[in-house]
Amino acid sequence: MFTDIMDAMEGFGVSSTRYLQTNYKDAQGLFLWVSWAADLRNTFFIFFPLWFHLRPSVGIKLIWVAVIGDWLNLVFKWVLFGERPYWWVHETTYYADAARPHIEQYPMTCETGPGSPSGHAMGAAGVYYTLVTSILAILTSKKSSNTNWYLKALLWSIFWGVQVCVCLSRVFIAAHFPHQVVAGVITGMIVAEAFNRTQWIYSASMKKYFYTTLFLTTFAVGFYVLLKAVGVDLLWTLEKAQKWCVRPEWVHLDTTPFASLLRNMGTLFGLGLGLHSPLYTETKKSSSASARAGCIVSSLFLLHLFDSFKPPTHTAALFYLLSFCKSATVPLVTVSIIPYCVNRALSQHSKKGV
């Protein structure tokens, strides 16, 4: 019964993918761009440095929502064993061989983890929900009720427009079934709302950052080892990706579950290091508009250059280690090193001006 229901839902999902690829082929570039834009990497490299220097509390909350949301996504995927359309369509007994539909693959199609819930949809929902609610909290307290209504309508329309685009893009490229992206949006919003009601993250000590990172990493690795000990292979999807992806170079190591785990843990740990760095303590008192603008521009530029560094993938252990270090460097540089350098440069300039 359950298998029949899932086959029907996944069959509908493949039909949806086929319909989008057939009737909206000209929008292929847009769908691929949306999938790229919805990646959490852009939260860490664009949204976080932008918002941290404008409103530090929003930047901090963005990191926590993105990291905890993606960690929960990993655990959910390990528990739910979700298929992906690009391999399911070849292996299922739902179709007769003659009726098996053909769906196209793209460079972003061949992700290697389980499919449910969608990480892109969950991440986009969590991040944009955080942005919308934060902007509303900042602006609506200063405006009239009529203006508040128009502002809420505009921002929530943008939010749902983004979610629809992300969901359609993930279905279009055959990375997810429709029910997986819907589940991702719902869980992402729940995570973001939970952090809207959480205050301790803004004053968390370095010890709390360390123990939180250690707990999340240990729990995930322990869960993996436990299930493997009872005969459950949580990397079952990697073999399917390598088997059914039409081009081997489209199967990327950075989409494996452990790559995601260490990338997120590195980011959270790096945020803790940055917030408790003596450099941040020295520079957070300066809040001039020119300093903030300089920090934003410098952060976006330097992080763009830094993102071009890709850890070597020939050795998995080295790749994971460098991914952790790279991810930790991003918030550390954004929070402490760049503001310190910018403030020192502005201070030297003002002294010369005098």
GROMACS .gro file of C-alpha atoms in nm:
model
  354
    1MET     CA    1   0.000   0.000   0.000
    2PHE     CA    2   0.267   0.253   0.106
    3THR     CA    3   0.489   0.146  -0.184
    4ASP     CA    4   0.202   0.195  -0.427
    5ILE     CA    5   0.135   0.544  -0.292
    6MET     CA    6   0.504   0.640  -0.318
    7ASP     CA    7   0.525   0.497  -0.671
    8ALA     CA    8   0.221   0.703  -0.772
    9MET     CA    9   0.369   1.022  -0.619
   10GLU     CA   10   0.706   0.963  -0.781
   11GLY     CA   11   0.544   0.874  -1.112
   12PHE     CA   12   0.356   1.205  -1.095
   13GLY     CA   13   0.689   1.373  -1.017
   14VAL     CA   14   0.857   1.229  -1.326
   15SER     CA   15   0.558   1.338  -1.534
   16SER     CA   16   0.593   1.687  -1.389
   17THR     CA   17   0.963   1.694  -1.477
   18ARG     CA   18   0.888   1.571  -1.827
   19TYR     CA   19   0.615   1.835  -1.868
   20LEU     CA   20   0.843   2.120  -1.756
   21GLN     CA   21   1.135   2.003  -1.971
   22THR     CA   22   0.910   1.969  -2.276
   23ASN     CA   23   0.705   2.287  -2.245
   24TYR     CA   24   0.955   2.522  -2.080
   25LYS     CA   25   1.278   2.417  -2.247
   26ASP     CA   26   1.354   2.781  -2.331
   27ALA     CA   27   1.361   2.858  -1.957
   28GLN     CA   28   1.640   2.607  -1.896
   29GLY     CA   29   1.895   2.881  -1.827
   30LEU     CA   30   1.665   3.047  -1.573
   31PHE     CA   31   1.595   2.720  -1.390
   32LEU     CA   32   1.965   2.636  -1.371
   33TRP     CA   33   2.045   2.984  -1.240
   34VAL     CA   34   1.773   2.955  -0.974
   35SER     CA   35   1.915   2.622  -0.855
   36TRP     CA   36   2.260   2.782  -0.835
   37ALA     CA   37   2.127   3.088  -0.651
   38ALA     CA   38   1.938   2.873  -0.398
   39ASP     CA   39   2.253   2.691  -0.289
   40LEU     CA   40   2.346   2.765   0.073
   41ARG     CA   41   2.694   2.862  -0.043
   42ASN     CA   42   2.543   3.195  -0.151
   43THR     CA   43   2.404   3.248   0.197
   44PHE     CA   44   2.751   3.210   0.345
   45PHE     CA   45   2.934   3.410   0.076
   46ILE     CA   46   2.678   3.683  -0.004
   47PHE     CA   47   2.385   3.720   0.238
   48PHE     CA   48   2.587   3.668   0.557
   49PRO     CA   49   2.863   3.927   0.493
   50LEU     CA   50   2.607   4.176   0.364
   51TRP     CA   51   2.371   4.145   0.660
   52PHE     CA   52   2.631   4.098   0.931
   53HIS     CA   53   2.782   4.439   0.859
   54LEU     CA   54   2.439   4.602   0.831
   55ARG     CA   55   2.271   4.428   1.126
   56PRO     CA   56   2.492   4.173   1.309
   57SER     CA   57   2.200   3.994   1.476
   58VAL     CA   58   2.044   3.913   1.137
   59GLY     CA   59   2.376   3.782   1.005
   60ILE     CA   60   2.422   3.559   1.310
   61LYS     CA   61   2.068   3.424   1.281
   62LEU     CA   62   2.118   3.352   0.910
   63ILE     CA   63   2.417   3.130   0.987
   64TRP     CA   64   2.236   2.939   1.261
   65VAL     CA   65   1.924   2.887   1.047
   66ALA     CA   66   2.130   2.772   0.747
   67VAL     CA   67   2.359   2.541   0.945
   68ILE     CA   68   2.100   2.379   1.173
   69GLY     CA   69   1.850   2.355   0.888
   70ASP     CA   70   2.102   2.180   0.664
   71TRP     CA   71   2.207   1.949   0.949
   72LEU     CA   72   1.843   1.849   1.006
   73ASN     CA   73   1.807   1.804   0.630
   74LEU     CA   74   2.097   1.557   0.638
   75VAL     CA   75   1.940   1.357   0.922
   76PHE     CA   76   1.598   1.358   0.754
   77LYS     CA   77   1.753   1.233   0.430
   78TRP     CA   78   1.928   0.949   0.609
   79VAL     CA   79   1.600   0.849   0.778
   80LEU     CA   80   1.360   0.892   0.485
   81PHE     CA   81   1.569   0.727   0.209
   82GLY     CA   82   1.426   0.954  -0.060
   83GLU     CA   83   1.482   0.861  -0.424
   84ARG     CA   84   1.577   1.110  -0.695
   85PRO     CA   85   1.398   1.122  -1.033
   86TYR     CA   86   1.709   1.089  -1.248
   87TRP     CA   87   1.786   0.740  -1.115
   88TRP     CA   88   1.438   0.631  -1.000
   89VAL     CA   89   1.298   0.648  -1.354
   90HIS     CA   90   1.554   0.386  -1.467
   91GLU     CA   91   1.513   0.142  -1.176
   92THR     CA   92   1.146   0.147  -1.084
   93THR     CA   93   0.902  -0.127  -1.178
   94TYR     CA   94   0.627   0.135  -1.195
   95TYR     CA   95   0.666   0.160  -1.573
   96ALA     CA   96   0.656  -0.101  -1.841
   97ASP     CA   97   0.983  -0.089  -2.036
   98ALA     CA   98   0.809   0.048  -2.344
   99ALA     CA   99   0.645   0.331  -2.148
  100ARG     CA  100   0.949   0.438  -1.944
  101PRO     CA  101   0.976   0.817  -1.998
  102HIS     CA  102   1.299   0.991  -2.089
  103ILE     CA  103   1.401   1.291  -1.878
  104GLU     CA  104   1.698   1.516  -1.943
  105GLN     CA  105   1.989   1.566  -1.704
  106TYR     CA  106   2.191   1.882  -1.640
  107PRO     CA  107   2.519   1.966  -1.463
  108MET     CA  108   2.328   2.022  -1.134
  109THR     CA  109   2.109   1.712  -1.163
  110CYS     CA  110   2.343   1.444  -1.030
  111GLU     CA  111   2.348   1.517  -0.658
  112THR     CA  112   2.472   1.222  -0.457
  113GLY     CA  113   2.261   1.230  -0.139
  114PRO     CA  114   1.907   1.102  -0.079
  115GLY     CA  115   1.631   1.327  -0.210
  116SER     CA  116   1.385   1.392   0.071
  117PRO     CA  117   1.340   1.664   0.178
  118SER     CA  118   1.497   1.896  -0.079
  119GLY     CA  119   1.799   2.074   0.071
  120HIS     CA  120   1.778   2.362  -0.177
  121ALA     CA  121   1.408   2.420  -0.103
  122MET     CA  122   1.461   2.385   0.272
  123GLY     CA  123   1.761   2.618   0.270
  124ALA     CA  124   1.592   2.881   0.054
  125ALA     CA  125   1.277   2.873   0.267
  126GLY     CA  126   1.473   2.905   0.592
  127VAL     CA  127   1.702   3.182   0.468
  128TYR     CA  128   1.436   3.392   0.296
  129TYR     CA  129   1.189   3.345   0.582
  130THR     CA  130   1.458   3.477   0.816
  131LEU     CA  131   1.528   3.773   0.588
  132VAL     CA  132   1.161   3.865   0.544
  133THR     CA  133   1.073   3.842   0.913
  134SER     CA  134   1.389   4.031   1.011
  135ILE     CA  135   1.326   4.313   0.763
  136LEU     CA  136   0.964   4.340   0.879
  137ALA     CA  137   1.073   4.351   1.243
  138ILE     CA  138   1.318   4.632   1.162
  139LEU     CA  139   1.088   4.844   0.944
  140THR     CA  140   0.728   4.793   1.055
  141SER     CA  141   0.775   4.933   1.405
  142LYS     CA  142   0.850   5.274   1.251
  143LYS     CA  143   0.568   5.295   0.998
  144SER     CA  144   0.192   5.333   0.993
  145SER     CA  145  -0.037   5.029   0.984
  146ASN     CA  146  -0.134   5.091   0.617
  147THR     CA  147   0.230   5.105   0.511
  148ASN     CA  148   0.297   4.794   0.717
  149TRP     CA  149   0.028   4.604   0.528
  150TYR     CA  150   0.171   4.696   0.187
  151LEU     CA  151   0.524   4.614   0.299
  152LYS     CA  152   0.418   4.274   0.435
  153ALA     CA  153   0.227   4.194   0.117
  154LEU     CA  154   0.528   4.288  -0.099
  155LEU     CA  155   0.788   4.094   0.102
  156TRP     CA  156   0.575   3.782   0.144
  157SER     CA  157   0.491   3.788  -0.227
  158ILE     CA  158   0.865   3.796  -0.302
  159PHE     CA  159   0.919   3.512  -0.053
  160TRP     CA  160   0.660   3.284  -0.210
  161GLY     CA  161   0.774   3.380  -0.560
  162VAL     CA  162   1.127   3.268  -0.471
  163GLN     CA  163   0.999   2.941  -0.322
  164VAL     CA  164   0.793   2.859  -0.631
  165CYS     CA  165   1.090   2.929  -0.858
  166VAL     CA  166   1.324   2.714  -0.646
  167CYS     CA  167   1.076   2.427  -0.633
  168LEU     CA  168   1.011   2.436  -1.009
  169SER     CA  169   1.384   2.452  -1.083
  170ARG     CA  170   1.460   2.146  -0.871
  171VAL     CA  171   1.179   1.950  -1.038
  172PHE     CA  172   1.284   2.073  -1.385
  173ILE     CA  173   1.643   1.947  -1.353
  174ALA     CA  174   1.518   1.607  -1.221
  175ALA     CA  175   1.695   1.645  -0.887
  176HIS     CA  176   1.373   1.620  -0.682
  177PHE     CA  177   1.011   1.508  -0.686
  178PRO     CA  178   0.740   1.769  -0.611
  179HIS     CA  179   0.656   1.625  -0.267
  180GLN     CA  180   1.024   1.654  -0.169
  181VAL     CA  181   1.046   2.026  -0.247
  182VAL     CA  182   0.717   2.096  -0.066
  183ALA     CA  183   0.849   1.911   0.240
  184GLY     CA  184   1.168   2.116   0.215
  185VAL     CA  185   0.982   2.449   0.213
  186ILE     CA  186   0.770   2.354   0.514
  187THR     CA  187   1.060   2.228   0.726
  188GLY     CA  188   1.275   2.526   0.631
  189MET     CA  189   1.009   2.769   0.751
  190ILE     CA  190   0.969   2.576   1.077
  191VAL     CA  191   1.344   2.595   1.147
  192ALA     CA  192   1.353   2.969   1.070
  193GLU     CA  193   1.052   3.039   1.293
  194ALA     CA  194   1.214   2.843   1.576
  195PHE     CA  195   1.521   3.067   1.557
  196ASN     CA  196   1.301   3.377   1.547
  197ARG     CA  197   1.201   3.273   1.900
  198THR     CA  198   1.556   3.193   2.013
  199GLN     CA  199   1.768   3.461   2.182
  200TRP     CA  200   2.068   3.278   2.331
  201ILE     CA  201   2.247   3.251   1.994
  202TYR     CA  202   2.333   3.623   2.005
  203SER     CA  203   2.529   3.589   2.329
  204ALA     CA  204   2.658   3.232   2.295
  205SER     CA  205   3.006   3.178   2.438
  206MET     CA  206   3.295   3.024   2.245
  207LYS     CA  207   3.253   2.715   2.462
  208LYS     CA  208   2.891   2.684   2.348
  209TYR     CA  209   2.993   2.716   1.983
  210PHE     CA  210   3.258   2.448   2.033
  211TYR     CA  211   3.029   2.203   2.212
  212THR     CA  212   2.743   2.263   1.967
  213THR     CA  213   2.973   2.193   1.672
  214LEU     CA  214   3.114   1.886   1.846
  215PHE     CA  215   2.768   1.752   1.938
  216LEU     CA  216   2.622   1.798   1.589
  217THR     CA  217   2.924   1.635   1.424
  218THR     CA  218   2.940   1.348   1.672
  219PHE     CA  219   2.567   1.282   1.651
  220ALA     CA  220   2.569   1.267   1.271
  221VAL     CA  221   2.880   1.046   1.252
  222GLY     CA  222   2.753   0.825   1.537
  223PHE     CA  223   2.415   0.789   1.367
  224TYR     CA  224   2.591   0.689   1.046
  225VAL     CA  225   2.811   0.432   1.225
  226LEU     CA  226   2.514   0.290   1.419
  227LEU     CA  227   2.300   0.239   1.111
  228LYS     CA  228   2.592   0.094   0.920
  229ALA     CA  229   2.651  -0.152   1.206
  230VAL     CA  230   2.296  -0.284   1.167
  231GLY     CA  231   2.339  -0.322   0.793
  232VAL     CA  232   2.208   0.010   0.660
  233ASP     CA  233   2.435   0.176   0.404
  234LEU     CA  234   2.368   0.548   0.420
  235LEU     CA  235   2.586   0.611   0.116
  236TRP     CA  236   2.363   0.393  -0.105
  237THR     CA  237   2.280   0.690  -0.323
  238LEU     CA  238   2.640   0.751  -0.433
  239GLU     CA  239   2.643   0.427  -0.632
  240LYS     CA  240   2.312   0.517  -0.796
  241ALA     CA  241   2.440   0.862  -0.891
  242GLN     CA  242   2.754   0.717  -1.046
  243LYS     CA  243   2.552   0.453  -1.231
  244TRP     CA  244   2.277   0.667  -1.379
  245CYS     CA  245   2.431   1.010  -1.429
  246VAL     CA  246   2.485   1.053  -1.803
  247ARG     CA  247   2.821   1.228  -1.752
  248PRO     CA  248   3.061   1.114  -1.476
  249GLU     CA  249   3.200   1.466  -1.427
  250TRP     CA  250   2.855   1.581  -1.312
  251VAL     CA  251   2.878   1.362  -1.001
  252HIS     CA  252   3.036   1.597  -0.747
  253LEU     CA  253   3.196   1.494  -0.418
  254ASP     CA  254   3.085   1.819  -0.258
  255THR     CA  255   2.721   1.704  -0.272
  256THR     CA  256   2.783   1.397  -0.053
  257PRO     CA  257   2.630   1.401   0.299
  258PHE     CA  258   2.964   1.427   0.483
  259ALA     CA  259   3.079   1.716   0.265
  260SER     CA  260   2.764   1.905   0.362
  261LEU     CA  261   2.809   1.815   0.730
  262LEU     CA  262   3.169   1.935   0.755
  263ARG     CA  263   3.100   2.247   0.548
  264ASN     CA  264   2.824   2.350   0.789
  265MET     CA  265   3.015   2.260   1.105
  266GLY     CA  266   3.313   2.459   0.980
  267THR     CA  267   3.090   2.760   0.919
  268LEU     CA  268   2.935   2.748   1.267
  269PHE     CA  269   3.272   2.701   1.438
  270GLY     CA  270   3.423   2.983   1.231
  271LEU     CA  271   3.141   3.214   1.336
  272GLY     CA  272   3.217   3.140   1.701
  273LEU     CA  273   3.588   3.207   1.647
  274GLY     CA  274   3.512   3.535   1.472
  275LEU     CA  275   3.267   3.664   1.732
  276HIS     CA  276   3.510   3.591   2.017
  277SER     CA  277   3.821   3.716   1.841
  278PRO     CA  278   4.003   4.011   2.001
  279LEU     CA  279   3.994   4.177   1.659
  280TYR     CA  280   3.611   4.173   1.660
  281THR     CA  281   3.600   4.301   2.017
  282GLU     CA  282   3.818   4.594   1.913
  283THR     CA  283   3.627   4.686   1.597
  284LYS     CA  284   3.262   4.625   1.687
  285LYS     CA  285   3.245   4.960   1.864
  286SER     CA  286   3.296   5.137   1.530
  287SER     CA  287   2.970   5.160   1.338
  288SER     CA  288   3.025   5.444   1.095
  289ALA     CA  289   2.855   5.419   0.757
  290SER     CA  290   3.187   5.434   0.572
  291ALA     CA  291   3.329   5.149   0.781
  292ARG     CA  292   3.023   4.932   0.720
  293ALA     CA  293   3.029   5.004   0.347
  294GLY     CA  294   3.400   4.926   0.330
  295CYS     CA  295   3.348   4.599   0.519
  296ILE     CA  296   3.063   4.492   0.289
  297VAL     CA  297   3.250   4.565  -0.033
  298SER     CA  298   3.575   4.410   0.092
  299SER     CA  299   3.399   4.100   0.225
  300LEU     CA  300   3.204   4.034  -0.094
  301PHE     CA  301   3.512   4.084  -0.311
  302LEU     CA  302   3.755   3.877  -0.105
  303LEU     CA  303   3.507   3.596  -0.040
  304HIS     CA  304   3.432   3.580  -0.413
  305LEU     CA  305   3.804   3.528  -0.475
  306PHE     CA  306   3.827   3.279  -0.189
  307ASP     CA  307   3.533   3.078  -0.323
  308SER     CA  308   3.731   3.010  -0.640
  309PHE     CA  309   3.958   2.783  -0.434
  310LYS     CA  310   3.825   2.429  -0.474
  311PRO     CA  311   3.967   2.160  -0.241
  312PRO     CA  312   4.120   1.865  -0.430
  313THR     CA  313   3.883   1.569  -0.458
  314HIS     CA  314   4.128   1.285  -0.524
  315THR     CA  315   4.145   1.202  -0.151
  316ALA     CA  316   3.816   1.211   0.039
  317ALA     CA  317   3.970   1.272   0.383
  318LEU     CA  318   4.177   1.566   0.256
  319PHE     CA  319   3.876   1.709   0.073
  320TYR     CA  320   3.662   1.697   0.388
  321LEU     CA  321   3.935   1.851   0.604
  322LEU     CA  322   3.997   2.137   0.361
  323SER     CA  323   3.621   2.191   0.321
  324PHE     CA  324   3.590   2.233   0.698
  325CYS     CA  325   3.883   2.477   0.710
  326LYS     CA  326   3.758   2.675   0.409
  327SER     CA  327   3.410   2.703   0.558
  328ALA     CA  328   3.545   2.813   0.898
  329THR     CA  329   3.755   3.082   0.731
  330VAL     CA  330   3.455   3.253   0.567
  331PRO     CA  331   3.279   3.382   0.884
  332LEU     CA  332   3.610   3.430   1.066
  333VAL     CA  333   3.739   3.664   0.796
  334THR     CA  334   3.402   3.839   0.758
  335VAL     CA  335   3.345   3.899   1.128
  336SER     CA  336   3.690   3.990   1.256
  337ILE     CA  337   3.976   4.022   1.008
  338ILE     CA  338   3.815   4.237   0.738
  339PRO     CA  339   3.648   4.484   0.984
  340TYR     CA  340   3.979   4.519   1.169
  341CYS     CA  341   4.171   4.594   0.849
  342VAL     CA  342   3.906   4.834   0.718
  343ASN     CA  343   3.890   5.025   1.046
  344ARG     CA  344   4.269   5.047   1.066
  345ALA     CA  345   4.284   5.177   0.708
  346LEU     CA  346   4.014   5.439   0.776
  347SER     CA  347   4.189   5.540   1.099
  348GLN     CA  348   4.521   5.587   0.920
  349HIS     CA  349   4.349   5.788   0.646
  350SER     CA  350   4.177   6.019   0.893
  351LYS     CA  351   4.507   6.078   1.078
  352LYS     CA  352   4.674   6.177   0.751
  353GLY     CA  353   4.382   6.407   0.677
  354VAL     CA  354   4.439   6.584   1.009
   0.00000   0.00000   0.00000
